[in-house]
Amino acid sequence: MLDQLTAAVQKLSPRLRKIIRNIGWLFADRILRLGVGVIVVALIARYLGPDQFGSLNYTIALVALFRIFATLGLERIAIRELVHTPAKKEEILGTVFILRLLGGTFTWLLAIGTIFLIRPDDTLSHYLVAIIAAGTIFEAFDTIDFWFQWQVKSKYTVLAKNTAFILVTGLRITLITIQAPVIFIALAILTETILGAIGLVIAYRFNRQALLAWRPKLARAKSLLQESWPLIIAGVAIMIYLRIDQVMLGQIVGYEAVGIYAVTTRISSIWYFIPVGIVSSVAPSITEAKRTSETLYYSRLQKLLNLMAVLAYAIAIPITFLAKPILVLMFGESYASGGRVLVVLVWTGIFWFLGICKSQIWIINEGRTKYNLIEKSLGAIVNILLNFWLIPLYQETGAAIATLISYAFVDYLMCFIYPPARVVGWAMTKALTLNFFISSKKI
């Protein structure tokens, strides 16, 4: 059996074998974080209780609303530029790094100003936001990961980030053991980001690359920002419908509701590494296919969507029936009321899995960033309005329903409103209905 598997792998093209190895490293990274991270989060949630755990997640959600100003929507654009103009890699990487460093500093100041404005008397939240938002400055070093993705060498990013993760996991357990205040849990989050940045620098140097060789150019910065500004605005909209539910829950209901909602989002979104890992590995191959022929390009995109649909259903169906027992087992009886919330939230994964393919591949390759801006902005508006309506009525469950409807609207239904995107909409429909699977069975 093992010999047959080895022989089958050897028959694959070198490029495909490299992609499979890269996906393997990304999955190993996420599986480690899935196994260890969930246990640690469960311990933290049990230790802090819904109220304090809610206050921590409220501040994390607030910072996340502004994180796009740190990343500037440059990841896929930067990787595309590296694919098309490899001779300019020092210029591309250097420019992206400086832009992200400035963006991270701006994000830190903006987050601090916002928390002082909306919660002027909440001193603990002021400290939590200042600490957590500082991480966006050090995330500028994630620019190095763009080079590793381009080279299909994600194992180095995995090793760097996981070393930091393992070290800080030990720190978190120690903090729980000594019953440290919640502010020290926030400091541990920042420490992991800093150690991860150091690890990336070491890994980059190990690959005989040097940060000092980077040459940022003003002209390149203008070119990148000219293309990414719609993604920046769209990113704000994305964060609104990803995180505004927790912020609005905190403002309308309270921190305890945020704590219960937060543990359900941990379970429902923990699987999101699957599409991210797959897409980051196959995106260069699909981009190259577009340069060869549209038929090959859409064929590969359809296969990717089909895979995403099958994986999403495989996750959503069993969790629907096991939601409450999972929450009680992991987080304790104080979080049991989140069972019905998880039942709703887990189905958002289907639209997330498919939406990643559309936003990270089709929109980038087709140059439809302005369409991305429009759909995400409309989705944010829909989500805010639904939250204002449903949270006062159903608290955490209302926020979950608002999120599900918003995801379906943005990632799927909008395809049929915008004519050029209908080809992707029908491809998603084929994947959602498992039509491809039924057809293959008939054949």
PDB file of C-alpha atoms in Angstrom, residues 56-274:
ATOM      1  CA  LEU A  56     -10.461  40.142  26.056  1.00  0.00           C
ATOM      2  CA  ASN A  57     -12.265  39.090  22.882  1.00  0.00           C
ATOM      3  CA  TYR A  58     -14.075  42.423  22.666  1.00  0.00           C
ATOM      4  CA  THR A  59     -10.738  44.236  22.472  1.00  0.00           C
ATOM      5  CA  ILE A  60      -9.333  41.688  20.007  1.00  0.00           C
ATOM      6  CA  ALA A  61     -12.387  42.231  17.791  1.00  0.00           C
ATOM      7  CA  LEU A  62     -12.040  45.996  18.024  1.00  0.00           C
ATOM      8  CA  VAL A  63      -8.387  45.882  16.944  1.00  0.00           C
ATOM      9  CA  ALA A  64      -9.306  43.498  14.116  1.00  0.00           C
ATOM     10  CA  LEU A  65     -11.667  46.120  12.683  1.00  0.00           C
ATOM     11  CA  PHE A  66      -8.624  48.264  11.861  1.00  0.00           C
ATOM     12  CA  ARG A  67      -6.110  45.530  10.992  1.00  0.00           C
ATOM     13  CA  ILE A  68      -6.536  46.067   7.256  1.00  0.00           C
ATOM     14  CA  PHE A  69      -4.730  49.393   7.633  1.00  0.00           C
ATOM     15  CA  ALA A  70      -1.712  47.359   8.766  1.00  0.00           C
ATOM     16  CA  THR A  71      -1.846  44.699   6.036  1.00  0.00           C
ATOM     17  CA  LEU A  72      -3.065  47.124   3.319  1.00  0.00           C
ATOM     18  CA  GLY A  73      -4.473  44.224   1.285  1.00  0.00           C
ATOM     19  CA  LEU A  74      -1.053  43.635  -0.269  1.00  0.00           C
ATOM     20  CA  GLU A  75      -0.517  39.878   0.173  1.00  0.00           C
ATOM     21  CA  ARG A  76      -1.920  38.452  -3.054  1.00  0.00           C
ATOM     22  CA  ILE A  77      -0.872  41.513  -5.070  1.00  0.00           C
ATOM     23  CA  ALA A  78       2.701  41.258  -3.795  1.00  0.00           C
ATOM     24  CA  ILE A  79       2.879  37.525  -4.562  1.00  0.00           C
ATOM     25  CA  ARG A  80       1.457  38.121  -8.031  1.00  0.00           C
ATOM     26  CA  GLU A  81       4.120  40.770  -8.665  1.00  0.00           C
ATOM     27  CA  LEU A  82       6.824  38.362  -7.496  1.00  0.00           C
ATOM     28  CA  VAL A  83       5.501  35.742  -9.930  1.00  0.00           C
ATOM     29  CA  HIS A  84       5.404  38.175 -12.861  1.00  0.00           C
ATOM     30  CA  THR A  85       8.598  40.164 -12.141  1.00  0.00           C
ATOM     31  CA  PRO A  86      10.959  38.018 -10.045  1.00  0.00           C
ATOM     32  CA  ALA A  87      13.938  40.229 -10.896  1.00  0.00           C
ATOM     33  CA  LYS A  88      12.329  43.027  -8.852  1.00  0.00           C
ATOM     34  CA  LYS A  89      11.878  40.995  -5.661  1.00  0.00           C
ATOM     35  CA  GLU A  90      14.077  43.267  -3.490  1.00  0.00           C
ATOM     36  CA  GLU A  91      12.115  46.299  -4.606  1.00  0.00           C
ATOM     37  CA  ILE A  92       8.733  44.605  -4.131  1.00  0.00           C
ATOM     38  CA  LEU A  93       9.508  43.142  -0.698  1.00  0.00           C
ATOM     39  CA  GLY A  94      11.218  46.285   0.576  1.00  0.00           C
ATOM     40  CA  THR A  95       8.351  48.501  -0.482  1.00  0.00           C
ATOM     41  CA  VAL A  96       5.702  46.208   0.998  1.00  0.00           C
ATOM     42  CA  PHE A  97       7.627  46.014   4.289  1.00  0.00           C
ATOM     43  CA  ILE A  98       7.839  49.799   4.711  1.00  0.00           C
ATOM     44  CA  LEU A  99       4.176  50.225   3.795  1.00  0.00           C
ATOM     45  CA  ARG A 100       3.137  47.603   6.340  1.00  0.00           C
ATOM     46  CA  LEU A 101       5.381  49.084   9.033  1.00  0.00           C
ATOM     47  CA  LEU A 102       3.766  52.487   8.586  1.00  0.00           C
ATOM     48  CA  GLY A 103       0.329  50.878   8.381  1.00  0.00           C
ATOM     49  CA  GLY A 104       0.882  48.968  11.617  1.00  0.00           C
ATOM     50  CA  THR A 105       1.861  52.129  13.464  1.00  0.00           C
ATOM     51  CA  PHE A 106      -1.231  53.912  12.161  1.00  0.00           C
ATOM     52  CA  THR A 107      -3.426  50.963  13.207  1.00  0.00           C
ATOM     53  CA  TRP A 108      -2.012  51.030  16.732  1.00  0.00           C
ATOM     54  CA  LEU A 109      -2.761  54.738  17.149  1.00  0.00           C
ATOM     55  CA  LEU A 110      -6.227  54.409  15.585  1.00  0.00           C
ATOM     56  CA  ALA A 111      -7.232  51.497  17.845  1.00  0.00           C
ATOM     57  CA  ILE A 112      -6.104  53.333  20.983  1.00  0.00           C
ATOM     58  CA  GLY A 113      -7.966  56.478  19.969  1.00  0.00           C
ATOM     59  CA  THR A 114     -11.140  54.515  19.268  1.00  0.00           C
ATOM     60  CA  ILE A 115     -11.263  52.659  22.604  1.00  0.00           C
ATOM     61  CA  PHE A 116     -10.737  55.910  24.502  1.00  0.00           C
ATOM     62  CA  LEU A 117     -13.610  57.425  22.534  1.00  0.00           C
ATOM     63  CA  ILE A 118     -16.215  54.661  22.922  1.00  0.00           C
ATOM     64  CA  ARG A 119     -15.226  53.459  26.429  1.00  0.00           C
ATOM     65  CA  PRO A 120     -13.599  56.452  28.147  1.00  0.00           C
ATOM     66  CA  ASP A 121     -13.931  54.995  31.659  1.00  0.00           C
ATOM     67  CA  ASP A 122     -12.894  51.402  30.879  1.00  0.00           C
ATOM     68  CA  THR A 123      -9.210  51.510  31.878  1.00  0.00           C
ATOM     69  CA  LEU A 124      -8.671  47.760  31.465  1.00  0.00           C
ATOM     70  CA  SER A 125      -9.867  47.877  27.854  1.00  0.00           C
ATOM     71  CA  HIS A 126      -7.491  50.788  27.191  1.00  0.00           C
ATOM     72  CA  TYR A 127      -4.512  48.676  28.257  1.00  0.00           C
ATOM     73  CA  LEU A 128      -5.735  45.571  26.430  1.00  0.00           C
ATOM     74  CA  VAL A 129      -6.193  47.424  23.143  1.00  0.00           C
ATOM     75  CA  ALA A 130      -2.796  49.150  23.395  1.00  0.00           C
ATOM     76  CA  ILE A 131      -1.055  45.808  23.939  1.00  0.00           C
ATOM     77  CA  ILE A 132      -2.909  43.774  21.320  1.00  0.00           C
ATOM     78  CA  ALA A 133      -2.797  46.498  18.651  1.00  0.00           C
ATOM     79  CA  ALA A 134       0.995  46.799  19.048  1.00  0.00           C
ATOM     80  CA  GLY A 135       1.246  43.411  17.365  1.00  0.00           C
ATOM     81  CA  THR A 136       0.217  44.938  14.033  1.00  0.00           C
ATOM     82  CA  ILE A 137       3.525  46.826  13.917  1.00  0.00           C
ATOM     83  CA  PHE A 138       5.577  43.623  14.189  1.00  0.00           C
ATOM     84  CA  GLU A 139       3.348  41.894  11.626  1.00  0.00           C
ATOM     85  CA  ALA A 140       5.177  43.943   8.987  1.00  0.00           C
ATOM     86  CA  PHE A 141       7.747  41.128   9.046  1.00  0.00           C
ATOM     87  CA  ASP A 142       5.090  38.829   7.565  1.00  0.00           C
ATOM     88  CA  THR A 143       6.307  40.330   4.282  1.00  0.00           C
ATOM     89  CA  ILE A 144       8.982  37.629   4.457  1.00  0.00           C
ATOM     90  CA  ASP A 145       6.223  35.022   4.259  1.00  0.00           C
ATOM     91  CA  PHE A 146       5.219  36.413   0.845  1.00  0.00           C
ATOM     92  CA  TRP A 147       8.629  35.357  -0.445  1.00  0.00           C
ATOM     93  CA  PHE A 148       8.224  31.881   1.056  1.00  0.00           C
ATOM     94  CA  GLN A 149       4.758  31.544  -0.507  1.00  0.00           C
ATOM     95  CA  TRP A 150       6.152  32.586  -3.891  1.00  0.00           C
ATOM     96  CA  GLN A 151       8.910  29.997  -3.572  1.00  0.00           C
ATOM     97  CA  VAL A 152       6.375  27.405  -2.326  1.00  0.00           C
ATOM     98  CA  LYS A 153       8.467  27.032   0.842  1.00  0.00           C
ATOM     99  CA  SER A 154       5.855  27.548   3.514  1.00  0.00           C
ATOM    100  CA  LYS A 155       7.626  25.085   5.804  1.00  0.00           C
ATOM    101  CA  TYR A 156       9.961  27.880   6.916  1.00  0.00           C
ATOM    102  CA  THR A 157       7.056  30.114   7.893  1.00  0.00           C
ATOM    103  CA  VAL A 158       5.480  27.159   9.690  1.00  0.00           C
ATOM    104  CA  LEU A 159       8.669  26.442  11.637  1.00  0.00           C
ATOM    105  CA  ALA A 160       9.175  30.098  12.574  1.00  0.00           C
ATOM    106  CA  LYS A 161       5.601  30.719  13.658  1.00  0.00           C
ATOM    107  CA  ASN A 162       5.168  27.408  15.451  1.00  0.00           C
ATOM    108  CA  THR A 163       8.336  27.834  17.461  1.00  0.00           C
ATOM    109  CA  ALA A 164       6.881  31.093  18.760  1.00  0.00           C
ATOM    110  CA  PHE A 165       3.504  29.431  19.287  1.00  0.00           C
ATOM    111  CA  ILE A 166       4.934  26.548  21.335  1.00  0.00           C
ATOM    112  CA  LEU A 167       7.035  28.853  23.516  1.00  0.00           C
ATOM    113  CA  VAL A 168       4.116  31.175  24.214  1.00  0.00           C
ATOM    114  CA  THR A 169       1.787  28.232  24.835  1.00  0.00           C
ATOM    115  CA  GLY A 170       4.014  27.308  27.759  1.00  0.00           C
ATOM    116  CA  LEU A 171       3.843  30.907  28.929  1.00  0.00           C
ATOM    117  CA  ARG A 172       0.030  30.942  28.725  1.00  0.00           C
ATOM    118  CA  ILE A 173      -0.282  27.747  30.755  1.00  0.00           C
ATOM    119  CA  THR A 174       2.057  29.229  33.354  1.00  0.00           C
ATOM    120  CA  LEU A 175      -0.057  32.385  33.535  1.00  0.00           C
ATOM    121  CA  ILE A 176      -3.200  30.312  34.100  1.00  0.00           C
ATOM    122  CA  THR A 177      -1.444  28.250  36.767  1.00  0.00           C
ATOM    123  CA  ILE A 178      -0.372  31.323  38.737  1.00  0.00           C
ATOM    124  CA  GLN A 179      -3.785  32.947  38.125  1.00  0.00           C
ATOM    125  CA  ALA A 180      -2.338  35.990  36.380  1.00  0.00           C
ATOM    126  CA  PRO A 181      -4.618  38.930  35.463  1.00  0.00           C
ATOM    127  CA  VAL A 182      -6.143  39.090  31.986  1.00  0.00           C
ATOM    128  CA  ILE A 183      -3.696  41.816  30.953  1.00  0.00           C
ATOM    129  CA  PHE A 184      -0.867  39.256  31.067  1.00  0.00           C
ATOM    130  CA  ILE A 185      -2.822  37.022  28.673  1.00  0.00           C
ATOM    131  CA  ALA A 186      -2.844  39.975  26.264  1.00  0.00           C
ATOM    132  CA  LEU A 187       0.917  40.422  26.706  1.00  0.00           C
ATOM    133  CA  ALA A 188       1.370  36.758  25.766  1.00  0.00           C
ATOM    134  CA  ILE A 189      -0.492  37.418  22.489  1.00  0.00           C
ATOM    135  CA  LEU A 190       1.907  40.267  21.691  1.00  0.00           C
ATOM    136  CA  THR A 191       4.930  38.155  22.648  1.00  0.00           C
ATOM    137  CA  GLU A 192       3.938  35.443  20.168  1.00  0.00           C
ATOM    138  CA  THR A 193       3.780  37.999  17.351  1.00  0.00           C
ATOM    139  CA  ILE A 194       7.225  39.382  18.204  1.00  0.00           C
ATOM    140  CA  LEU A 195       8.831  35.936  18.438  1.00  0.00           C
ATOM    141  CA  GLY A 196       7.194  34.934  15.146  1.00  0.00           C
ATOM    142  CA  ALA A 197       8.719  37.985  13.448  1.00  0.00           C
ATOM    143  CA  ILE A 198      12.163  37.099  14.792  1.00  0.00           C
ATOM    144  CA  GLY A 199      11.731  33.539  13.534  1.00  0.00           C
ATOM    145  CA  LEU A 200      10.852  34.729  10.021  1.00  0.00           C
ATOM    146  CA  VAL A 201      13.968  36.900   9.876  1.00  0.00           C
ATOM    147  CA  ILE A 202      16.132  33.936  10.912  1.00  0.00           C
ATOM    148  CA  ALA A 203      14.444  31.634   8.356  1.00  0.00           C
ATOM    149  CA  TYR A 204      14.884  34.220   5.587  1.00  0.00           C
ATOM    150  CA  ARG A 205      18.577  34.509   6.419  1.00  0.00           C
ATOM    151  CA  PHE A 206      18.877  30.708   6.480  1.00  0.00           C
ATOM    152  CA  ASN A 207      17.667  30.702   2.855  1.00  0.00           C
ATOM    153  CA  ARG A 208      20.592  32.996   1.932  1.00  0.00           C
ATOM    154  CA  GLN A 209      18.377  36.066   1.679  1.00  0.00           C
ATOM    155  CA  ALA A 210      18.978  39.409   3.381  1.00  0.00           C
ATOM    156  CA  LEU A 211      16.560  42.089   4.534  1.00  0.00           C
ATOM    157  CA  LEU A 212      19.276  44.694   3.971  1.00  0.00           C
ATOM    158  CA  ALA A 213      19.093  43.908   0.246  1.00  0.00           C
ATOM    159  CA  TRP A 214      15.510  45.176   0.118  1.00  0.00           C
ATOM    160  CA  ARG A 215      15.172  48.430  -1.786  1.00  0.00           C
ATOM    161  CA  PRO A 216      11.840  50.209  -1.238  1.00  0.00           C
ATOM    162  CA  LYS A 217      10.829  52.556  -4.035  1.00  0.00           C
ATOM    163  CA  LEU A 218       8.315  55.387  -3.864  1.00  0.00           C
ATOM    164  CA  ALA A 219       7.081  54.664  -7.393  1.00  0.00           C
ATOM    165  CA  ARG A 220       6.465  51.031  -6.475  1.00  0.00           C
ATOM    166  CA  ALA A 221       4.622  52.108  -3.311  1.00  0.00           C
ATOM    167  CA  LYS A 222       2.333  54.364  -5.330  1.00  0.00           C
ATOM    168  CA  SER A 223       1.675  51.564  -7.819  1.00  0.00           C
ATOM    169  CA  LEU A 224       0.867  49.029  -5.090  1.00  0.00           C
ATOM    170  CA  LEU A 225      -1.411  51.391  -3.181  1.00  0.00           C
ATOM    171  CA  GLN A 226      -3.171  52.470  -6.366  1.00  0.00           C
ATOM    172  CA  GLU A 227      -4.171  48.862  -6.935  1.00  0.00           C
ATOM    173  CA  SER A 228      -4.752  47.902  -3.306  1.00  0.00           C
ATOM    174  CA  TRP A 229      -6.843  50.838  -2.093  1.00  0.00           C
ATOM    175  CA  PRO A 230     -10.104  49.141  -3.093  1.00  0.00           C
ATOM    176  CA  LEU A 231      -8.890  46.069  -1.189  1.00  0.00           C
ATOM    177  CA  ILE A 232      -8.144  48.248   1.839  1.00  0.00           C
ATOM    178  CA  ILE A 233     -11.645  49.671   1.886  1.00  0.00           C
ATOM    179  CA  ALA A 234     -13.043  46.220   1.168  1.00  0.00           C
ATOM    180  CA  GLY A 235     -10.911  44.911   4.026  1.00  0.00           C
ATOM    181  CA  VAL A 236     -12.571  47.361   6.392  1.00  0.00           C
ATOM    182  CA  ALA A 237     -15.924  46.031   5.221  1.00  0.00           C
ATOM    183  CA  ILE A 238     -14.681  42.448   5.626  1.00  0.00           C
ATOM    184  CA  MET A 239     -13.599  43.083   9.196  1.00  0.00           C
ATOM    185  CA  ILE A 240     -16.920  44.752   9.929  1.00  0.00           C
ATOM    186  CA  TYR A 241     -18.935  41.686   9.005  1.00  0.00           C
ATOM    187  CA  LEU A 242     -16.333  39.379  10.550  1.00  0.00           C
ATOM    188  CA  ARG A 243     -15.919  41.207  13.859  1.00  0.00           C
ATOM    189  CA  ILE A 244     -18.613  43.856  14.302  1.00  0.00           C
ATOM    190  CA  ASP A 245     -20.900  41.251  15.867  1.00  0.00           C
ATOM    191  CA  GLN A 246     -18.634  40.924  18.911  1.00  0.00           C
ATOM    192  CA  VAL A 247     -18.161  44.679  19.228  1.00  0.00           C
ATOM    193  CA  MET A 248     -21.912  45.310  18.965  1.00  0.00           C
ATOM    194  CA  LEU A 249     -22.660  42.502  21.434  1.00  0.00           C
ATOM    195  CA  GLY A 250     -20.292  44.143  23.891  1.00  0.00           C
ATOM    196  CA  GLN A 251     -21.910  47.535  23.430  1.00  0.00           C
ATOM    197  CA  ILE A 252     -25.551  46.366  23.411  1.00  0.00           C
ATOM    198  CA  VAL A 253     -25.592  43.320  25.721  1.00  0.00           C
ATOM    199  CA  GLY A 254     -22.292  43.117  27.627  1.00  0.00           C
ATOM    200  CA  TYR A 255     -18.973  41.289  27.940  1.00  0.00           C
ATOM    201  CA  GLU A 256     -20.535  38.002  29.099  1.00  0.00           C
ATOM    202  CA  ALA A 257     -22.473  37.708  25.834  1.00  0.00           C
ATOM    203  CA  VAL A 258     -19.239  38.365  23.947  1.00  0.00           C
ATOM    204  CA  GLY A 259     -17.503  35.619  25.931  1.00  0.00           C
ATOM    205  CA  ILE A 260     -20.166  33.023  25.083  1.00  0.00           C
ATOM    206  CA  TYR A 261     -20.272  34.121  21.442  1.00  0.00           C
ATOM    207  CA  ALA A 262     -16.466  34.101  21.215  1.00  0.00           C
ATOM    208  CA  VAL A 263     -16.117  30.430  22.165  1.00  0.00           C
ATOM    209  CA  THR A 264     -18.640  29.454  19.480  1.00  0.00           C
ATOM    210  CA  THR A 265     -16.748  31.422  16.842  1.00  0.00           C
ATOM    211  CA  ARG A 266     -13.570  29.627  17.928  1.00  0.00           C
ATOM    212  CA  ILE A 267     -15.166  26.291  17.080  1.00  0.00           C
ATOM    213  CA  SER A 268     -16.949  27.392  13.900  1.00  0.00           C
ATOM    214  CA  SER A 269     -13.948  29.262  12.465  1.00  0.00           C
ATOM    215  CA  ILE A 270     -11.174  26.942  13.580  1.00  0.00           C
ATOM    216  CA  TRP A 271     -11.600  25.100  10.286  1.00  0.00           C
ATOM    217  CA  TYR A 272     -10.950  28.220   8.210  1.00  0.00           C
ATOM    218  CA  PHE A 273      -7.276  27.309   7.935  1.00  0.00           C
ATOM    219  CA  ILE A 274      -8.294  24.640   5.410  1.00  0.00           C
TER     220      ILE A 274
END
